[in-house]
C-alpha cells in the first residue's frame, strides 16, 4: 500500500518527468482527426522549437490553413530541402499517419544519429501532414463519407457533384490522360490547370524554392508501389534510369523491414497513365528526384487499413523514404561515391602521397 | 496492347491476374476462405482472332485467413466486341481448398440458421476494424462480391472490395442461409467506388450461389447508404 508520502513522491517524479520529457505524448499508431493533427503540429513545433517551425502556405477551398512543418538545423544560410506531402487524397488515411511518424522519427534520431544530424544541418525537411484538409475532414464526417477522394470545391455551374482530384490538377501535361472531364468523376481534373487552391499552395511554395528542393515525395495509398515520373507515357524523365535504380533500392529497404513487396516503375507501366500529378509537376520544375509512394495494402482492406498495420507500414515506408533521402543528400553534398568518384579520390590521394614523399626526401 | 511475353510487375499481367483471383473466389470463397493475388511470376498475352485477348499467367495466390499460398497456372480470355462481357477464366487450386474450414462453416451455419435481420454495417469500419464475430460475414461478402468483380473485369479494371456497407440476413430457404448485401467496390483504374446490391445463398455444402446482382446509381458523393430499415 502506498502511503501518502510515497504517493506524493511518485506524483512529483511524474511532474518532473513530464517537464523534462520533450517527447509529445501521442499515439502514432492510431488514426488522428484533423483537429488532433493540428494540435500535434503545434506541440511538435513548441517542443522542438530549435529545429521546427510551422509554416502556413495556403488555404483550402473552405478557407482552412494548409500547413507544413519545416524541420532543420538553422544555419542562417539558404539551405537545400526535401519536400514531403501526405493526404492529397482524403480517404488515404495511412498517408497522414506516415507523415506524422516520419516527423517523429527524424526528430528522435537527429540528436543521436550523426547521419541524420548531418542531413538536418545540410537540408530542411518540409513536411505537410495533411494537404487536402477539407477532404480529410469530410472523410471523417460519418460512415458515408469515408471513401471521399477529392477536395471539396464545388463543381462547375450545372454540376451536381463536388470536388476536383487534386492529383490531376497540377500543370503537368494537364488534362491529357487518365482524367475525366465529368465533374462527378473521381479523376475530374478541375476546370483548369491549378484551378484548385490546394494545388496552388503547393505550386507556389515549391515553385518559389525549386532550385533548393532536391527531392519531392508525395504519399498515397494503396497498392504498395513506388512510382516515378511521368504519368503520361509519351514523356520520359531524363534521369529515369537513376530514378528506377534508387527506387528499386528503396523497395529493397522496404522489403527488409517486414517482407512487403513494393513494385517500382512509372505510373503508366505499373498502374495506369495519368496527368496533372504533383509528382510530375515537381519533376518538370527540375526537382530531380520525385516519387509517389503508394503504401499498404494490396486490396485486402484497401483504404481502410486496420490500425494494427499503421506501425509496420510506417516503419517500412520510413526505411524506403530514408534510403531516397540519404541518396539524394549524399549525391548533393558528397558527390558521386561509386565508380568515378572513388577512383578519382584514390588517384588524388596517390598523387598527394607521392608529392609528400618526394618533398620529404628532398 | 501488350502482346507476347509480359513484364509480370506491369499492369496488363496484374489486371488479368486480378480476374483470376475473383474467379478463384467464386469457386472456393467462403466465410473462412478468401483468396488474394500474391504475386505474378510470368505472363503472356496474345490476340485471339474473333474472340478477344488471351492471357496465360503463372501466379501465386494466398488465403487471407490461413496465410497459406499456392502456385497457380491460369488462362484469361477477355472477350472482344463493343459490349463488355465477363472474361473466361481457366484456373484451379488443389491445396488451398483443402484447408479445414468445415467445422467452422458448419458452426456458423447452425448458429445463423434461424436468424434474420440486419447483421452488420460497415465492414471494415472507418478505422479498418472488424468485430471478430462479423469477420465471417466480411469474408462471405468478399466471396459473393467476387461474382460481380469477375463479371465486371476487363483489361481496364482492377477491382477490390472497399467495404461491405450492409449485411442483412433473410429467411433461410431450402436449407441455405440467405443474405442481402450492400457492397462498395473500388476500381483502382477509374478510382471510382461502385455500389452493388447482392442477393445470395450460402451453405457449407453448396457454397455461395448468387441469385441477383444489381448495380446502384450512387449519389456520386462516395457515400454509403443510410440504413433504410
Coordinates of C-alpha atoms in Angstrom, one line a residue:
Chain A
X1 CA 0.0 0.0 0.0
X2 CA 1.4 3.4 -1.0
X3 CA 1.2 5.8 1.9
X4 CA 0.6 9.5 1.2
X5 CA 4.3 10.4 1.3
X6 CA 5.3 7.7 -1.2
X7 CA 2.3 8.7 -3.4
X8 CA 3.4 12.3 -3.2
X9 CA 6.9 11.3 -4.3
X10 CA 5.5 9.4 -7.3
X11 CA 3.4 12.4 -8.3
X12 CA 6.5 14.6 -8.0
X13 CA 8.6 12.3 -10.2
X14 CA 5.8 12.2 -12.8
X15 CA 5.7 16.0 -12.9
X16 CA 9.5 16.2 -13.2
X17 CA 9.4 13.7 -16.0
X18 CA 6.7 15.5 -17.8
X19 CA 8.5 18.8 -17.6
X20 CA 11.8 17.4 -18.9
X21 CA 10.2 14.9 -21.4
X22 CA 10.3 16.8 -24.6
X23 CA 8.5 14.0 -26.4
X24 CA 4.9 14.7 -27.3
X25 CA 2.7 12.1 -25.8
X26 CA 1.0 11.0 -29.0
X27 CA -0.1 7.6 -30.3
X28 CA 1.4 7.4 -33.8
X29 CA -0.3 4.1 -34.4
X30 CA -3.8 5.3 -34.4
X31 CA -5.6 7.4 -37.0
X32 CA -6.0 11.0 -35.9
X33 CA -8.7 13.6 -36.8
X34 CA -7.7 16.9 -38.3
X35 CA -8.0 18.8 -35.0
X36 CA -5.8 16.3 -33.4
X37 CA -3.2 16.6 -36.1
X38 CA -3.3 20.4 -35.9
X39 CA -2.8 20.3 -32.2
X40 CA 0.0 17.8 -32.6
X41 CA 1.8 20.1 -35.1
X42 CA 1.6 23.0 -32.6
X43 CA 3.0 20.8 -29.9
X44 CA 5.8 19.5 -32.1
X45 CA 6.8 23.0 -33.0
X46 CA 6.8 24.1 -29.4
X47 CA 8.7 21.1 -28.1
X48 CA 11.3 21.2 -30.8
X49 CA 11.5 24.9 -31.4
X50 CA 15.2 24.8 -32.1
X51 CA 14.6 22.8 -35.3
X52 CA 10.8 23.1 -36.1
X53 CA 8.7 25.9 -37.3
X54 CA 5.1 25.7 -38.7
X55 CA 4.5 27.5 -42.0
X56 CA 1.0 28.2 -43.3
X57 CA 1.4 28.3 -47.0
X58 CA -2.1 28.4 -48.4
X59 CA -5.8 28.0 -47.8
X60 CA -8.2 25.3 -48.8
X61 CA -11.4 26.0 -50.6
X62 CA -13.2 26.1 -47.3
X63 CA -10.7 28.6 -46.1
X64 CA -8.7 26.4 -43.8
X65 CA -4.9 26.8 -43.4
X66 CA -2.7 24.4 -45.3
X67 CA 0.4 24.0 -43.0
X68 CA 3.7 22.3 -43.1
X69 CA 6.4 21.6 -40.5
X70 CA 9.8 23.0 -41.5
X71 CA 12.4 20.8 -39.8
X72 CA 16.1 21.5 -39.9
X73 CA 19.1 23.0 -38.0
X74 CA 19.2 26.7 -38.6
X75 CA 22.4 27.8 -40.3
X76 CA 21.3 31.3 -41.2
X77 CA 22.0 30.4 -44.8
X78 CA 19.9 29.3 -47.6
X79 CA 19.5 25.5 -47.5
X80 CA 18.6 22.7 -49.8
X81 CA 15.4 20.9 -48.9
X82 CA 13.3 17.7 -49.0
X83 CA 9.6 18.0 -49.7
X84 CA 7.1 15.5 -48.4
X85 CA 3.3 15.8 -48.5
X86 CA 0.6 13.4 -47.3
X87 CA -3.1 13.2 -47.7
X88 CA -3.7 14.8 -51.1
X89 CA -6.4 12.2 -51.4
X90 CA -8.8 12.3 -48.4
X91 CA -9.5 8.6 -48.0
X92 CA -5.9 7.5 -47.9
X93 CA -5.6 7.8 -44.1
X94 CA -2.4 5.8 -43.7
X95 CA -0.6 8.6 -45.6
X96 CA -1.0 11.4 -43.0
X97 CA -0.2 8.8 -40.4
X98 CA 3.1 8.2 -42.1
X99 CA 3.9 11.9 -42.3
X100 CA 3.4 12.2 -38.6
X101 CA 5.6 9.1 -38.0
X102 CA 8.3 10.5 -40.3
X103 CA 8.5 13.7 -38.4
X104 CA 8.6 12.0 -35.0
X105 CA 11.4 9.7 -36.3
X106 CA 13.7 12.4 -37.6
X107 CA 13.2 14.5 -34.5
X108 CA 14.1 11.5 -32.4
X109 CA 17.1 10.3 -34.3
X110 CA 18.9 13.5 -35.2
X111 CA 20.2 14.0 -31.7
X112 CA 21.9 10.6 -31.6
X113 CA 22.4 9.6 -35.2
X114 CA 25.3 11.6 -36.8
X115 CA 24.0 10.9 -40.3
X116 CA 20.6 12.4 -39.5
X117 CA 22.2 15.3 -37.7
X118 CA 24.3 15.9 -40.8
X119 CA 21.2 15.8 -43.0
X120 CA 19.4 18.3 -40.7
X121 CA 22.4 20.6 -41.0
X122 CA 22.6 20.5 -44.7
X123 CA 18.9 20.3 -45.5
X124 CA 15.5 21.4 -44.4
X125 CA 12.6 19.0 -44.4
X126 CA 9.2 20.4 -45.4
X127 CA 6.5 18.0 -44.3
X128 CA 2.8 18.6 -44.9
X129 CA 0.9 16.1 -42.8
X130 CA -2.4 16.8 -44.5
X131 CA -2.6 18.6 -47.8
X132 CA -6.3 18.1 -48.6
X133 CA -7.6 19.4 -45.3
X134 CA -11.2 19.8 -46.4
X135 CA -11.3 16.4 -47.9
X136 CA -9.7 14.7 -44.9
X137 CA -12.2 16.4 -42.6
X138 CA -15.0 15.3 -44.8
X139 CA -13.8 11.7 -44.8
X140 CA -14.1 11.8 -41.0
X141 CA -17.6 13.2 -41.0
X142 CA -19.5 9.9 -40.9
X143 CA -19.7 6.4 -42.2
X144 CA -21.0 7.6 -45.5
X145 CA -18.1 9.9 -46.4
X146 CA -15.1 7.7 -45.5
X147 CA -14.3 6.9 -49.1
X148 CA -14.1 10.5 -50.4
X149 CA -11.1 11.3 -52.5
X150 CA -11.2 14.8 -54.0
X151 CA -11.1 18.2 -52.5
X152 CA -14.4 20.0 -51.6
X153 CA -14.6 22.8 -54.1
X154 CA -18.0 22.9 -55.8
X155 CA -18.3 21.5 -59.3
X156 CA -18.6 23.8 -62.3
X157 CA -22.0 25.5 -62.9
X158 CA -24.7 23.0 -63.6
X159 CA -22.8 20.1 -62.0
X160 CA -24.5 18.2 -59.2
X161 CA -21.2 16.9 -57.7
X162 CA -18.4 18.4 -55.8
X163 CA -14.6 18.1 -55.8
X164 CA -11.6 18.0 -58.0
X165 CA -9.0 15.3 -58.0
X166 CA -6.0 17.4 -56.7
X167 CA -3.6 14.9 -58.1
X168 CA -4.8 15.6 -61.6
X169 CA -4.9 19.3 -61.2
X170 CA -1.3 20.3 -61.5
X171 CA 0.3 21.9 -64.5
X172 CA 2.0 18.8 -65.9
X173 CA 0.5 17.6 -69.2
X174 CA -2.8 18.7 -67.6
X175 CA -5.9 17.1 -68.9
X176 CA -4.2 14.8 -71.4
X177 CA -4.6 11.2 -70.0
X178 CA -6.0 9.4 -67.1
X179 CA -8.5 12.1 -66.3
X180 CA -12.2 12.7 -66.7
X181 CA -13.9 15.9 -67.7
X182 CA -17.0 14.6 -65.9
X183 CA -17.2 16.8 -62.8
X184 CA -18.7 13.8 -60.9
X185 CA -15.8 11.6 -61.6
X186 CA -13.1 10.8 -59.0
X187 CA -10.4 11.8 -61.5
X188 CA -12.0 15.1 -62.5
X189 CA -9.0 17.3 -63.2
X190 CA -10.7 20.6 -62.5
X191 CA -11.9 23.5 -64.5
X192 CA -8.4 24.4 -65.5
X193 CA -4.8 23.5 -64.6
X194 CA -4.1 24.5 -61.0
X195 CA -7.6 25.7 -60.6
X196 CA -7.7 24.4 -57.0
X197 CA -6.4 26.4 -54.1
X198 CA -4.7 23.4 -52.6
X199 CA -2.7 22.8 -55.7
X200 CA -1.9 26.5 -56.0
X201 CA -0.5 26.4 -52.5
X202 CA 1.9 23.6 -53.3
X203 CA 2.8 25.1 -56.7
X204 CA 3.5 28.5 -55.1
X205 CA 5.6 27.3 -52.2
X206 CA 7.6 24.6 -54.1
X207 CA 7.8 26.7 -57.2
X208 CA 9.5 29.6 -55.4
X209 CA 12.0 27.2 -53.9
X210 CA 12.5 24.8 -56.8
X211 CA 16.3 25.3 -57.1
X212 CA 16.7 24.3 -53.5
X213 CA 14.4 21.3 -53.4
X214 CA 16.3 18.1 -54.1
X215 CA 13.6 15.6 -53.6
X216 CA 9.7 15.6 -53.8
X217 CA 7.9 12.8 -52.1
X218 CA 4.2 12.5 -52.2
X219 CA 2.5 9.9 -50.1
X220 CA -0.6 7.9 -51.0
X221 CA -2.3 4.6 -50.6
X222 CA -3.0 1.8 -51.6
X223 CA -1.1 -0.6 -53.9
X224 CA 2.4 -0.9 -52.4
X225 CA 4.2 0.9 -55.2
X226 CA 7.0 3.4 -55.7
X227 CA 6.1 5.4 -58.8
X228 CA 8.4 7.6 -60.8
X229 CA 7.6 10.3 -63.4
X230 CA 5.9 10.6 -65.8
X231 CA 2.3 9.6 -65.8
X232 CA 1.9 10.5 -69.5
X233 CA 3.6 7.6 -71.4
X234 CA 4.8 10.0 -74.1
X235 CA 7.2 11.6 -71.7
X236 CA 10.3 10.1 -70.2
X237 CA 12.3 11.8 -67.4
X238 CA 16.0 12.3 -68.5
X239 CA 17.1 10.6 -65.3
X240 CA 14.7 7.8 -65.4
X241 CA 17.4 5.1 -65.1
X242 CA 18.7 6.7 -61.9
X243 CA 15.2 7.2 -60.6
X244 CA 14.5 3.5 -61.2
X245 CA 17.8 2.4 -59.6
X246 CA 17.2 4.4 -56.5
X247 CA 13.6 3.4 -56.3
X248 CA 14.5 -0.3 -56.6
X249 CA 17.0 0.1 -53.8
X250 CA 14.4 1.8 -51.7
X251 CA 12.0 -1.1 -52.4
X252 CA 14.7 -3.5 -51.1
X253 CA 15.0 -1.4 -48.0
X254 CA 11.2 -1.6 -47.5
X255 CA 11.2 -5.4 -48.0
X256 CA 13.9 -5.8 -45.5
X257 CA 11.7 -4.4 -42.7
X258 CA 8.6 -6.6 -42.9
X259 CA 8.9 -8.6 -46.1
X260 CA 6.4 -6.5 -48.0
X261 CA 7.0 -6.1 -51.8
X262 CA 6.6 -2.7 -53.3
X263 CA 6.8 -2.6 -57.1
X264 CA 8.7 0.2 -58.8
X265 CA 8.1 1.9 -62.1
X266 CA 6.4 4.7 -64.0
X267 CA 2.7 5.0 -63.4
X268 CA 1.7 4.0 -66.9
X269 CA 3.8 0.9 -66.7
X270 CA 2.9 -0.4 -63.3
X271 CA -0.5 1.2 -62.6
X272 CA -2.2 3.5 -65.1
X273 CA -1.4 6.5 -67.2
X274 CA -2.3 9.8 -65.7
X275 CA -1.6 13.5 -66.0
X276 CA -1.6 16.6 -63.8
X277 CA 0.0 14.8 -60.8
X278 CA 2.0 16.8 -58.3
X279 CA 4.9 14.4 -58.7
X280 CA 5.1 15.1 -62.5
X281 CA 4.8 18.8 -61.9
X282 CA 7.7 18.7 -59.4
X283 CA 9.9 16.8 -61.8
X284 CA 9.1 19.2 -64.6
X285 CA 10.1 22.1 -62.4
X286 CA 13.5 20.5 -62.4
X287 CA 13.4 18.8 -59.0
X288 CA 15.5 15.8 -59.9
X289 CA 14.0 13.2 -57.6
X290 CA 10.2 12.8 -57.4
X291 CA 8.4 9.8 -56.2
X292 CA 4.9 8.8 -55.4
X293 CA 4.6 6.3 -52.5
X294 CA 1.6 4.1 -52.6
X295 CA 1.5 2.4 -49.1
X296 CA -0.2 -0.7 -47.9
X297 CA -2.1 -2.8 -48.7
X298 CA -2.8 -4.6 -51.9
X299 CA -6.6 -4.5 -51.7
X300 CA -7.4 -6.7 -48.8
X301 CA -8.5 -3.7 -46.7
X302 CA -7.6 -1.0 -49.2
X303 CA -8.2 2.5 -47.9
X304 CA -9.5 1.2 -44.5
X305 CA -6.2 -0.2 -43.4
X306 CA -6.5 -1.6 -39.9
X307 CA -4.8 0.5 -37.2
X308 CA -2.7 -2.5 -36.2
X309 CA -0.9 -2.1 -39.5
X310 CA 0.0 1.5 -39.1
X311 CA 3.2 0.8 -37.3
X312 CA 4.6 -1.8 -39.7
X313 CA 3.5 0.3 -42.7
X314 CA 5.2 3.4 -41.3
X315 CA 8.4 1.5 -40.4
X316 CA 8.8 0.1 -43.9
X317 CA 7.9 3.3 -45.6
X318 CA 10.3 5.2 -43.5
X319 CA 13.1 2.9 -44.5
X320 CA 12.3 3.4 -48.1
X321 CA 11.9 7.2 -47.8
X322 CA 15.1 7.4 -45.8
X323 CA 17.0 5.5 -48.5
X324 CA 16.0 8.0 -51.1
X325 CA 16.7 11.0 -48.8
X326 CA 20.1 9.6 -47.9
X327 CA 21.0 9.0 -51.6
X328 CA 19.9 12.5 -52.6
X329 CA 21.7 14.1 -49.7
X330 CA 25.0 12.2 -50.4
X331 CA 24.8 12.9 -54.1
X332 CA 24.4 16.6 -53.4
X333 CA 26.9 17.0 -50.5
X334 CA 29.4 14.3 -51.0
X335 CA 29.5 13.8 -54.8
X336 CA 29.4 10.5 -56.6
X337 CA 30.9 7.9 -54.2
X338 CA 30.9 5.0 -56.6
X339 CA 32.8 4.3 -59.8
X340 CA 34.3 7.6 -61.0
X341 CA 34.2 9.3 -57.6
X342 CA 36.0 6.7 -55.6
X343 CA 38.6 6.2 -58.4
X344 CA 39.2 10.0 -58.6
X345 CA 39.5 10.2 -54.8
X346 CA 42.0 7.3 -54.8
X347 CA 44.0 8.9 -57.6
X348 CA 44.2 12.2 -55.8
X349 CA 45.5 10.6 -52.6
X350 CA 48.1 8.7 -54.6
X351 CA 49.4 12.0 -56.1
X352 CA 49.3 13.8 -52.7
X353 CA 51.2 11.0 -51.0
X354 CA 53.7 10.9 -53.8
X355 CA 54.3 14.6 -53.6
X356 CA 54.6 14.3 -49.8
X357 CA 57.2 11.5 -50.1
X358 CA 59.1 13.4 -52.8
X359 CA 59.1 16.6 -50.7
X360 CA 60.3 14.7 -47.6
X361 CA 63.1 13.1 -49.4
X362 CA 64.4 16.4 -50.7
Chain B
X1 CA -2.0 -3.5 -76.1
X2 CA 0.9 -5.5 -74.7
X3 CA 1.4 -8.8 -76.5
X4 CA 3.8 -11.6 -76.1
X5 CA 5.9 -12.0 -73.0
X6 CA 4.7 -9.6 -70.3
X7 CA 6.5 -7.9 -67.5
X8 CA 4.8 -9.6 -64.5
X9 CA 5.0 -6.4 -62.5
X10 CA 3.3 -4.2 -65.1
X11 CA -0.3 -3.6 -65.2
X12 CA -1.5 -5.9 -68.1
X13 CA -0.5 -9.1 -66.3
X14 CA -1.6 -7.7 -62.9
X15 CA -5.1 -6.8 -64.1
X16 CA -5.5 -10.2 -65.7
X17 CA -4.3 -11.9 -62.6
X18 CA -6.8 -10.0 -60.5
X19 CA -9.6 -11.5 -62.7
X20 CA -8.2 -14.9 -61.8
X21 CA -8.4 -14.0 -58.1
X22 CA -12.0 -13.2 -58.5
X23 CA -12.7 -16.4 -60.4
X24 CA -11.0 -18.5 -57.7
X25 CA -13.1 -16.9 -55.0
X26 CA -16.3 -17.7 -56.9
X27 CA -15.1 -21.4 -56.7
X28 CA -13.6 -21.5 -53.2
X29 CA -14.5 -18.4 -51.3
X30 CA -16.4 -18.9 -48.0
X31 CA -16.8 -17.3 -44.6
X32 CA -13.5 -18.9 -43.8
X33 CA -11.6 -18.7 -47.0
X34 CA -10.7 -15.6 -49.1
X35 CA -8.1 -15.9 -51.8
X36 CA -5.9 -13.0 -52.8
X37 CA -3.4 -12.5 -55.5
X38 CA 0.1 -12.7 -54.0
X39 CA 2.4 -12.4 -57.0
X40 CA 2.5 -12.7 -60.7
X41 CA 5.6 -14.6 -61.9
X42 CA 5.1 -14.6 -65.6
X43 CA 2.5 -13.6 -68.2
X44 CA 1.9 -14.0 -71.9
X45 CA -0.7 -12.2 -73.9
X46 CA -2.0 -12.8 -77.5
X47 CA -4.8 -11.6 -79.7
X48 CA -7.3 -14.4 -80.5
X49 CA -8.9 -13.8 -83.8
X50 CA -12.6 -13.0 -83.5
X51 CA -12.6 -13.8 -79.8
X52 CA -10.6 -11.2 -77.9
X53 CA -7.3 -11.3 -75.9
X54 CA -6.0 -14.3 -74.1
X55 CA -3.6 -14.2 -71.2
X56 CA -1.5 -17.1 -69.8
X57 CA -0.3 -16.5 -66.3
X58 CA 1.8 -18.1 -63.6
X59 CA 0.8 -16.7 -60.3
X60 CA 0.9 -17.3 -56.6
X61 CA -2.3 -16.8 -54.5
X62 CA -2.7 -16.6 -50.8
X63 CA -5.6 -17.5 -48.4
X64 CA -6.1 -14.4 -46.3
X65 CA -7.2 -16.5 -43.3
X66 CA -4.8 -19.4 -43.2
X67 CA -2.0 -17.4 -44.9
X68 CA -1.1 -20.4 -47.0
X69 CA 0.0 -19.9 -50.5
X70 CA -0.3 -21.9 -53.7
X71 CA 1.0 -21.5 -57.2
X72 CA -1.5 -21.5 -60.0
X73 CA -1.4 -21.6 -63.8
X74 CA -4.3 -19.7 -65.3
X75 CA -5.7 -18.6 -68.6
X76 CA -7.9 -15.5 -69.0
X77 CA -9.8 -14.7 -72.2
X78 CA -11.1 -11.1 -72.3
X79 CA -13.8 -11.1 -75.0
X80 CA -13.6 -8.5 -77.7
X81 CA -16.6 -6.6 -79.1
X82 CA -18.4 -3.4 -78.3
X83 CA -20.3 -4.6 -75.2
X84 CA -18.4 -5.6 -72.1
X85 CA -18.8 -9.3 -71.3
X86 CA -17.2 -11.2 -68.5
X87 CA -13.8 -12.8 -69.0
X88 CA -13.5 -16.5 -69.3
X89 CA -11.0 -17.9 -66.8
X90 CA -9.4 -21.3 -66.5
X91 CA -7.7 -21.9 -63.2
X92 CA -8.0 -24.3 -60.3
X93 CA -6.4 -24.8 -56.9
X94 CA -5.6 -28.1 -55.2
X95 CA -4.2 -27.2 -51.8
X96 CA -6.0 -24.1 -50.6
X97 CA -9.5 -25.6 -50.9
X98 CA -8.5 -28.4 -48.7
X99 CA -7.8 -26.2 -45.7
X100 CA -10.1 -27.5 -43.0
X101 CA -12.9 -25.0 -42.7
X102 CA -15.7 -27.5 -42.4
X103 CA -16.2 -27.3 -38.7
X104 CA -16.3 -23.5 -38.6
X105 CA -18.6 -23.3 -41.5
X106 CA -21.0 -25.8 -40.0
X107 CA -20.9 -24.0 -36.7
X108 CA -21.7 -20.7 -38.4
X109 CA -24.5 -22.3 -40.4
X110 CA -26.1 -23.8 -37.4
X111 CA -25.8 -20.6 -35.4
X112 CA -27.5 -18.4 -38.0
X113 CA -30.0 -21.0 -39.4
X114 CA -32.9 -19.4 -37.7
X115 CA -31.7 -15.8 -37.7
X116 CA -33.0 -12.8 -39.6
X117 CA -32.4 -9.1 -39.9
X118 CA -29.5 -6.7 -40.2
X119 CA -26.4 -8.3 -39.0
X120 CA -23.9 -5.6 -39.5
X121 CA -22.9 -2.5 -41.3
X122 CA -19.6 -1.0 -42.4
X123 CA -17.2 -3.9 -42.5
X124 CA -14.5 -2.9 -42.0
X125 CA -15.3 0.4 -40.2
X126 CA -13.5 3.6 -41.0
X127 CA -10.5 2.6 -38.9
X128 CA -10.2 -0.8 -40.6
X129 CA -11.7 -2.6 -37.6
X130 CA -13.9 -5.7 -37.9
X131 CA -15.7 -7.2 -35.0
X132 CA -14.4 -10.8 -34.7
X133 CA -18.0 -12.1 -34.7
X134 CA -18.6 -10.3 -38.0
X135 CA -15.4 -11.4 -39.8
X136 CA -17.0 -14.4 -41.4
X137 CA -19.6 -12.1 -42.9
X138 CA -17.0 -9.8 -44.4
X139 CA -15.3 -12.8 -45.9
X140 CA -18.6 -14.1 -47.2
X141 CA -19.3 -10.7 -48.7
X142 CA -15.9 -10.7 -50.4
X143 CA -16.6 -14.2 -51.8
X144 CA -20.0 -13.2 -53.1
X145 CA -18.7 -9.9 -54.5
X146 CA -16.2 -11.8 -56.5
X147 CA -19.0 -12.9 -58.8
X148 CA -19.7 -9.3 -59.5
X149 CA -16.0 -8.3 -59.8
X150 CA -15.3 -11.2 -62.1
X151 CA -18.3 -10.2 -64.3
X152 CA -17.1 -6.6 -64.5
X153 CA -13.4 -7.3 -65.1
X154 CA -11.8 -6.1 -68.2
X155 CA -8.2 -5.2 -69.2
X156 CA -9.0 -1.8 -67.9
X157 CA -10.2 -2.6 -64.4
X158 CA -8.7 -3.6 -61.1
X159 CA -11.4 -4.4 -58.6
X160 CA -11.2 -4.8 -54.8
X161 CA -13.9 -4.8 -52.2
X162 CA -13.7 -1.4 -50.5
X163 CA -16.3 -2.1 -47.8
X164 CA -19.3 -4.2 -47.0
X165 CA -21.8 -1.4 -46.2
X166 CA -24.7 -3.6 -45.0
X167 CA -25.3 -7.3 -44.2
X168 CA -29.0 -8.3 -43.9
X169 CA -29.9 -11.9 -43.3
X170 CA -33.2 -13.0 -44.9
X171 CA -35.2 -16.1 -44.0
X172 CA -33.3 -19.4 -44.5
X173 CA -34.5 -21.1 -47.7
X174 CA -34.0 -24.7 -48.8
X175 CA -31.5 -25.2 -46.0
X176 CA -29.4 -22.3 -47.4
X177 CA -28.6 -19.1 -45.4
X178 CA -29.9 -16.2 -47.5
X179 CA -28.4 -12.7 -47.5
X180 CA -28.9 -9.3 -48.9
X181 CA -25.6 -7.5 -49.1
X182 CA -24.8 -3.9 -50.0
X183 CA -21.2 -3.7 -51.1
X184 CA -18.8 -0.9 -52.2
X185 CA -16.4 -2.0 -54.8
X186 CA -13.3 0.0 -55.6
X187 CA -12.0 0.1 -59.2
X188 CA -8.4 1.2 -59.0
X189 CA -8.2 2.3 -62.6
X190 CA -11.1 4.7 -62.6
X191 CA -10.7 5.3 -58.8
X192 CA -14.5 5.0 -58.5
X193 CA -16.5 3.4 -55.7
X194 CA -19.3 1.4 -57.3
X195 CA -22.3 0.4 -55.3
X196 CA -23.9 -3.0 -55.7
X197 CA -26.7 -5.0 -54.1
X198 CA -26.3 -8.7 -53.9
X199 CA -28.8 -11.4 -53.1
X200 CA -27.3 -14.8 -52.5
X201 CA -27.4 -18.0 -50.5
X202 CA -24.7 -19.9 -48.8
X203 CA -24.3 -23.2 -47.0
X204 CA -21.2 -25.3 -46.2
X205 CA -22.3 -27.9 -48.8
X206 CA -23.4 -25.6 -51.6
X207 CA -21.1 -22.6 -51.2
X208 CA -22.1 -19.2 -52.5
X209 CA -25.0 -19.1 -55.0
X210 CA -25.8 -15.7 -56.3
X211 CA -29.5 -15.0 -57.0
X212 CA -29.4 -11.3 -58.0
X213 CA -26.8 -8.7 -58.6
X214 CA -27.8 -5.0 -59.0
X215 CA -25.6 -2.1 -59.7
X216 CA -26.8 1.0 -58.0
X217 CA -26.7 4.5 -59.3
X218 CA -25.0 6.1 -56.4
X219 CA -25.1 9.7 -55.5
X220 CA -21.6 10.5 -56.8
X221 CA -20.5 11.5 -53.4
X222 CA -18.8 8.3 -52.5
X223 CA -21.3 7.9 -49.8
X224 CA -22.6 4.7 -48.4
X225 CA -26.3 4.5 -47.9
X226 CA -28.1 5.2 -44.7
X227 CA -29.7 2.1 -43.3
X228 CA -33.2 2.4 -44.6
X229 CA -34.9 -0.2 -42.3

